Amino acid sequence: NAGVTQTPKFRILKIGQSMTLQCTQDMNHNYMYWYRQDPGMGLKLIYYSVGAGITDKGEVPNGYNVSRSTTEDFPLRLELAAPSQTSVYFCASSPGTSGGASYNEQFFGPGTRLTVL
Amino acid sequence: AQSVTQLGSHVSVSEGALVLLRCNYSSSVPPYLFWYVQYPNQGLQLLLKYTSAATLVKGINGFEAEFKKSETSFHLTKPSAHMSDAAEYFCAVSDRGGADGLTFGKGTHLIIQP
């Protein structure tokens, strides 16, 4: 199993450009998450999904959109990039309630480092 | 709403010394608590978790943490530090087992002195 994969690893955007951060998991997990990590600030939840077709906002959703058309994929869309969106973005997945005792463990991808200039 | 406070953004210990990383939480319901480790330029890896079973939780790489409800704490310890333990450590809390996301502390950078 590859686990959680994210592409690209690095990206530089100009203000106002748009892009999609890709996230795929091959563990058949129901729950998927997007976090952003800023220096000295820990991770903050952007959006999450508890299954295909179901998404919900986290703590910092403004400026982002998500979709979940399949169990495996959970892309994050930035429509109008702003310097405040410069960050490292992590995707994570969790088995959900079907996973028994381990369902609340989240598995993280390697991250996408985004710079907006 | 839950929150996590990690005391000390940087902790430095000598190789072979005790590692103690502090985490205090705030939650209106019995929490689920986690410690994650992040090595440079990598994602987060679960070290251990508390899910209301035993209050002393053992994790990978010789780490353990003790849940103390009276102190609302979940400090991470390791008896003897190794150079390979140098990393960023995050404490996280959830009141629903992570189903709707984790709330993370700001992280503690562990430095190991030779």
XYZ file of C-alpha atoms in Angstrom:
231
model
C 0.000 0.000 0.000
C 1.238 3.480 -0.863
C -0.890 4.966 1.958
C -1.730 8.647 1.444
C -0.112 10.295 -1.553
C -0.088 13.997 -2.384
C 0.877 15.865 -5.510
C 2.650 18.103 -6.194
C 5.380 18.193 -3.539
C 6.172 21.833 -4.196
C 4.427 24.642 -6.068
C 4.881 28.365 -6.518
C 1.802 30.371 -7.509
C 1.272 33.973 -8.423
C -1.421 35.959 -6.621
C -4.800 35.280 -8.202
C -3.855 31.986 -9.822
C -5.746 28.814 -9.073
C -4.631 25.251 -8.512
C -5.739 21.892 -7.187
C -3.798 19.918 -4.607
C -4.307 16.230 -5.172
C -4.724 13.628 -2.435
C -5.264 9.911 -2.897
C -5.406 7.064 -0.382
C -5.416 3.358 -1.128
C -6.478 2.099 2.316
C -10.241 2.276 1.629
C -10.636 4.795 4.443
C -13.961 6.567 4.834
C -12.679 9.749 6.441
C -10.328 12.213 4.781
C -8.954 15.575 5.929
C -7.045 18.606 4.736
C -4.829 20.548 7.141
C -2.482 23.465 6.701
C 0.675 23.871 8.750
C 2.168 27.277 9.368
C 5.450 27.759 11.274
C 4.926 27.689 15.029
C 1.166 27.260 14.652
C 0.607 23.506 14.516
C -1.905 22.110 12.040
C -5.305 23.620 11.373
C -8.195 21.752 9.763
C -9.420 23.189 6.461
C -12.042 20.673 5.309
C -12.950 17.090 5.996
C -15.078 14.349 4.490
C -16.739 11.347 6.114
C -17.483 9.617 2.808
C -17.924 10.075 -0.908
C -20.241 12.993 -1.613
C -20.034 14.383 1.936
C -17.767 17.265 2.931
C -17.728 19.747 5.784
C -15.809 22.852 6.808
C -13.080 22.809 9.391
C -11.520 25.667 11.309
C -10.032 27.617 8.361
C -12.057 26.921 5.169
C -12.061 30.405 3.600
C -10.378 30.527 0.197
C -10.592 26.764 -0.354
C -12.991 24.259 -1.856
C -13.111 20.469 -1.813
C -14.974 17.635 -3.439
C -15.184 13.905 -2.737
C -16.512 11.986 -5.698
C -14.733 8.729 -4.806
C -13.535 7.064 -1.614
C -9.915 7.339 -2.758
C -9.607 10.976 -3.818
C -10.046 14.243 -1.930
C -8.709 17.201 -3.933
C -8.316 20.683 -2.443
C -8.952 23.643 -4.718
C -7.543 27.155 -4.347
C -9.483 29.502 -6.628
C -7.718 32.852 -6.142
C -4.369 32.317 -4.490
C -3.324 34.852 -1.868
C -0.020 35.240 0.018
C -1.843 34.186 3.218
C -2.251 30.745 1.667
C 1.509 30.172 1.646
C 1.782 27.066 3.819
C 2.433 23.357 3.915
C -0.715 21.357 3.191
C -1.276 17.876 4.591
C -3.910 15.401 3.598
C -4.870 12.652 6.033
C -7.234 9.707 6.140
C -8.840 7.567 8.824
C -10.774 4.293 8.676
C -13.787 5.800 10.409
C -16.155 3.787 12.570
C -15.658 0.612 10.571
C -12.054 0.381 11.680
C -12.701 -0.797 15.211
C -10.237 0.270 17.853
C -7.923 1.997 15.382
C -10.544 4.058 13.604
C -9.509 7.338 15.178
C -5.912 7.160 13.989
C -5.193 9.519 11.128
C -2.634 8.635 8.467
C -0.857 11.586 6.893
C 0.564 12.199 3.448
C 4.026 13.756 2.920
C 2.638 17.256 2.322
C 2.591 19.903 -0.417
C 4.667 23.040 0.139
C 2.882 25.980 -1.502
C 4.270 29.479 -1.929
C 2.128 32.337 -3.229
C 4.033 35.365 -4.495
C -14.466 23.619 21.835
C -11.329 21.738 22.639
C -7.826 23.150 22.712
C -4.274 21.968 23.309
C -1.364 23.777 24.907
C 2.184 22.522 24.511
C 4.597 24.154 26.937
C 7.899 25.034 25.307
C 8.283 25.506 21.577
C 11.826 24.084 21.871
C 13.163 21.499 24.314
C 16.833 20.528 24.416
C 18.126 17.410 26.191
C 21.392 15.509 26.190
C 21.633 12.118 24.539
C 20.712 9.496 27.149
C 18.731 11.935 29.295
C 15.024 11.866 30.086
C 12.707 13.416 27.522
C 9.618 15.216 28.856
C 7.301 17.067 26.491
C 4.307 18.733 28.100
C 0.749 18.799 26.812
C -2.355 20.173 28.504
C -5.782 19.966 26.955
C -9.175 21.512 27.319
C -12.268 19.551 26.378
C -15.891 19.628 27.443
C -16.232 15.880 27.038
C -13.893 12.947 27.727
C -11.184 13.396 25.133
C -9.226 11.232 22.795
C -5.565 12.323 22.887
C -2.725 11.746 20.467
C 0.976 12.404 20.094
C 2.394 12.686 16.587
C 6.007 13.067 15.470
C 7.163 14.915 12.378
C 10.657 14.445 10.995
C 12.047 17.164 8.694
C 10.197 17.475 5.392
C 7.907 14.567 6.193
C 4.305 14.022 7.176
C 3.093 13.218 10.684
C 3.429 9.781 12.216
C 1.380 8.564 15.160
C 3.455 7.893 18.290
C 0.638 6.890 20.623
C -2.995 7.529 21.493
C -5.269 7.587 24.540
C -8.816 6.391 23.947
C -10.130 5.956 27.532
C -8.582 2.564 28.216
C -5.370 2.459 30.292
C -4.173 5.864 31.506
C -0.529 4.976 30.817
C -0.097 4.563 27.084
C 2.958 3.062 25.443
C 3.891 4.016 21.910
C 6.554 3.423 19.328
C 10.271 4.155 19.710
C 10.173 3.829 23.524
C 7.808 6.765 24.126
C 4.935 6.719 26.588
C 2.388 9.179 27.919
C 0.159 9.303 30.961
C -3.378 10.676 30.917
C -4.096 12.649 34.098
C -7.670 13.866 34.179
C -7.220 15.913 37.367
C -4.387 17.857 35.735
C -5.873 17.802 32.211
C -2.470 16.674 31.011
C -1.030 14.128 28.616
C 2.746 14.559 28.870
C 5.065 12.556 26.620
C 8.160 10.898 28.088
C 11.070 8.712 27.077
C 13.613 7.477 29.636
C 16.697 7.859 27.446
C 16.939 10.209 24.471
C 18.547 9.111 21.245
C 19.881 11.331 18.488
C 17.228 9.944 16.155
C 14.491 11.398 18.419
C 15.253 14.915 17.171
C 12.000 16.024 15.512
C 8.849 18.104 15.952
C 6.237 16.638 18.298
C 2.554 17.501 18.241
C -0.103 16.806 20.824
C -3.672 16.609 19.490
C -7.158 16.196 20.931
C -10.523 15.078 19.626
C -13.820 14.516 21.335
C -15.108 12.122 18.681
C -12.112 9.898 18.028
C -10.909 12.044 15.169
C -14.041 11.670 13.031
C -14.333 15.410 12.534
C -10.665 16.292 12.682
C -8.026 16.762 15.325
C -7.137 19.953 17.200
C -3.360 20.257 17.352
C -1.022 22.045 19.687
C 1.605 24.343 18.213
C 4.292 21.717 18.465
C 7.524 21.235 20.392
C 10.840 20.976 18.609
C 13.015 18.396 20.401
C 16.770 18.963 20.156
C 19.171 16.234 21.220
C 22.636 17.367 22.323
C 25.470 14.852 21.813
